[in-house]
Coordinates of C-alpha atoms in Angstrom, one line a residue:
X22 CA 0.0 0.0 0.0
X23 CA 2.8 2.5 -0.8
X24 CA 1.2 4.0 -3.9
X25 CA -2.4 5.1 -3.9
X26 CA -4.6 2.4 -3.5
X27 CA -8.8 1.7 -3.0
X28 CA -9.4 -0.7 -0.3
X29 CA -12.6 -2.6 0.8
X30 CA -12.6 -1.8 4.1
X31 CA -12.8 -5.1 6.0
X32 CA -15.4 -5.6 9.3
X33 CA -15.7 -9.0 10.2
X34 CA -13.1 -10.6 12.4
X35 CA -12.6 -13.7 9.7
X36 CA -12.0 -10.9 6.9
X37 CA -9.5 -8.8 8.9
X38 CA -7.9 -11.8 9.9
X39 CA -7.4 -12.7 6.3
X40 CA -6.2 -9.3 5.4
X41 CA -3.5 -9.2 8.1
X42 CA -2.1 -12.4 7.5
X43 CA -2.2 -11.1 3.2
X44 CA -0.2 -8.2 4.8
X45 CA 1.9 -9.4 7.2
X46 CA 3.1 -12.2 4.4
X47 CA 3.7 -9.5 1.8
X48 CA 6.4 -8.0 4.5
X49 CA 7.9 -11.1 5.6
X50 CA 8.1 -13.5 2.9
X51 CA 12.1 -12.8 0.8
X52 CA 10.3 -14.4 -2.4
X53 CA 8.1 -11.3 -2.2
X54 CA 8.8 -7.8 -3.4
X55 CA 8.4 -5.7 -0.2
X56 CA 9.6 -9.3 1.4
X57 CA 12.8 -8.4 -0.2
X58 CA 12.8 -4.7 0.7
X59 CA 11.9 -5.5 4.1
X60 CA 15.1 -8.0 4.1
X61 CA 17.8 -6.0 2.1
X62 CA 19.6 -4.5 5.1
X63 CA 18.7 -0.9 4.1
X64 CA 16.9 -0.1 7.4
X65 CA 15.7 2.9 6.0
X66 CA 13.7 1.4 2.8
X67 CA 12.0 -1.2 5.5
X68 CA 11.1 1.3 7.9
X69 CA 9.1 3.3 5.0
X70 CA 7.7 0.1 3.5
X71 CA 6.6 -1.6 6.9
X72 CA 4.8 2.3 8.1
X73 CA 3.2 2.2 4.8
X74 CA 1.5 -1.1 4.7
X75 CA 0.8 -1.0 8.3
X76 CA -0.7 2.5 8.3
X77 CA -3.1 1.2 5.2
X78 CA -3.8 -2.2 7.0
X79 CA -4.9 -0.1 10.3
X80 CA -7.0 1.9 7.8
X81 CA -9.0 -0.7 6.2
X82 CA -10.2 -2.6 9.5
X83 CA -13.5 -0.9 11.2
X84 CA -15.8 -2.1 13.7
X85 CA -18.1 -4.8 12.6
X86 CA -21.3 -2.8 13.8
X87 CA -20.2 -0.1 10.7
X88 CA -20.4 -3.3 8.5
X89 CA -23.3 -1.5 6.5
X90 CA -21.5 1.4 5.6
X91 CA -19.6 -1.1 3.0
X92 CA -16.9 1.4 2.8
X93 CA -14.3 1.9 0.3
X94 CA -11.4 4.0 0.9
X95 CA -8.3 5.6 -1.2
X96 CA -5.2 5.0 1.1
X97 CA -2.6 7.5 0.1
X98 CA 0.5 7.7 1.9
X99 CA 1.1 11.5 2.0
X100 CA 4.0 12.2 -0.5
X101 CA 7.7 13.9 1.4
X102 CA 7.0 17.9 1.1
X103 CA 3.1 17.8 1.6
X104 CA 1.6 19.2 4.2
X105 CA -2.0 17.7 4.8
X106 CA -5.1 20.6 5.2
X107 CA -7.0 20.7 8.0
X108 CA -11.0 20.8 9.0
X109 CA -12.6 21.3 11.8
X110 CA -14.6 18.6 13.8
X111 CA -16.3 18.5 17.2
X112 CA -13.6 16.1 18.0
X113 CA -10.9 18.2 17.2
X114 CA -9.1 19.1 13.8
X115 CA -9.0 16.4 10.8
X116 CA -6.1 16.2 8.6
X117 CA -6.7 15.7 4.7
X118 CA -5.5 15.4 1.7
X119 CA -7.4 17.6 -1.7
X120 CA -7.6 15.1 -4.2
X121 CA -6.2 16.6 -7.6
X122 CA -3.7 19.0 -6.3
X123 CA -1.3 15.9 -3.8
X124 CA 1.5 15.4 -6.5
X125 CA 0.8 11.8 -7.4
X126 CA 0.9 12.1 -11.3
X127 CA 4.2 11.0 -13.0
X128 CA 4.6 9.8 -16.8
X129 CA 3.2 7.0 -16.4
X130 CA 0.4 8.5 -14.5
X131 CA -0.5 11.7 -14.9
X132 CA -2.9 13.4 -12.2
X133 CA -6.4 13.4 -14.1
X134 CA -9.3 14.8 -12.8
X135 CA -11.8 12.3 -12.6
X136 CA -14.9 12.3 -10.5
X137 CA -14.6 9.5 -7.7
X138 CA -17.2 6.5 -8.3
X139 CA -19.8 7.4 -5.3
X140 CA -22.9 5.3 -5.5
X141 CA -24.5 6.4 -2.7
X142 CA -23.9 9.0 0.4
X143 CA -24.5 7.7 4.0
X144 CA -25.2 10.5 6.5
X145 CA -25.6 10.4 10.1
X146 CA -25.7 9.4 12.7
X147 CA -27.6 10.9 14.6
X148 CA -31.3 11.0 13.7
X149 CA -33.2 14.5 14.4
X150 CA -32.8 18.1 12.8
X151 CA -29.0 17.7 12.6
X152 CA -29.6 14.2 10.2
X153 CA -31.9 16.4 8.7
X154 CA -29.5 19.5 8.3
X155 CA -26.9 17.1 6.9
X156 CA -29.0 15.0 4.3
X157 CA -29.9 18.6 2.7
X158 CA -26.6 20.1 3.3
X159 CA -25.1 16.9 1.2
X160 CA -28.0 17.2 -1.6
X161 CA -27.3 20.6 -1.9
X162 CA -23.5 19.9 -2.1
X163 CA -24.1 16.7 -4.6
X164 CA -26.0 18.8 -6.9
X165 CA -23.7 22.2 -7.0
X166 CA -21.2 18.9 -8.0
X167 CA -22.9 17.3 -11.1
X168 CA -23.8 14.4 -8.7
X169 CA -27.8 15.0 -9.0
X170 CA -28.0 11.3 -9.3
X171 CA -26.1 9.9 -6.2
X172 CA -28.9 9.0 -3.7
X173 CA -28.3 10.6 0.0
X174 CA -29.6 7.8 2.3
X175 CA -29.7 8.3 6.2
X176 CA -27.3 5.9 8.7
X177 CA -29.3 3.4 10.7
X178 CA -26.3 4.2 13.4
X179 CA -27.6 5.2 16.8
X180 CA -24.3 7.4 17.8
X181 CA -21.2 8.6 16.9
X182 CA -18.7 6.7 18.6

């Protein structure tokens, strides 16, 4: 998970179990690519490599309670000279990353601008006039965006934890 990459994020214990051991073998194994980083000696290749994979694994493992959310998620390790954004939350400030301007576009790759694949928007929790703020907030949001046809659906979850 060094380069960008979209992962299924994984809820149930038998799934998370599978993607740990996936990871763990990927690290570990010489026969493998980052195997064979991870072995080469050069401390400070394995250290980037082994943050980087474990940094995405702890991303992609949520509570199995969220298991209808049936999130997908870009991990991106943040690129040397970047310095994430930041938002405000009730639980503090939230770094980010702007999709389009992060300097991931190369040769081979060139940064393209290309709406991300949303099905569907989950909002909430919780229920009451904030759910209610938020649904129209995000239809307001989805349509100033081209998205008129990406459903807003309200979260079944009682709380925030």
């Amino acid at each position: 998970m060094v380069s960008p990459e979209w992962v299924k994020v994984r809820y149930l214990p038998d799934e998370q179990d599978e993607l740990i051991h996936s990871v763990f073998t990927q690290l570990l194994d010489p026969t493998r690519q980052m195997g064979q980083i991870v072995n080469s000696g050069d401390q400070r290749a394995a250290v980037i490599v082994v943050q980087a994979h474990l940094a995405g694994l702890a991303a992609a493992l949520k509570h199995p309670s969220f298991e209808k959310e049936d999130e997908v998620r870009l991990i991106v390790q943040r690129p040397d000279g970047v310095t994430p954004d930041f938002r405000a939350s009730r639980r503090g400030p939230v770094p980010y990353l702007t999709l389009g301007r992060a300097p991931f576009g190369n040769a081979q790759s060139p940064t393209v601008f290309t709406p991300l694949p949303v099905s569907e928007v989950l909002v909430g929790p919780p229920s009451g006039d904030a759910m209610e703020q938020r649904v129209r907030g995000t239809r307001t949001l989805l349509d100033a965006m081209g998205r008129a046809g990406v459903p807003v659906n309200r979260s079944e979850l009682p709380y925030l934890p």
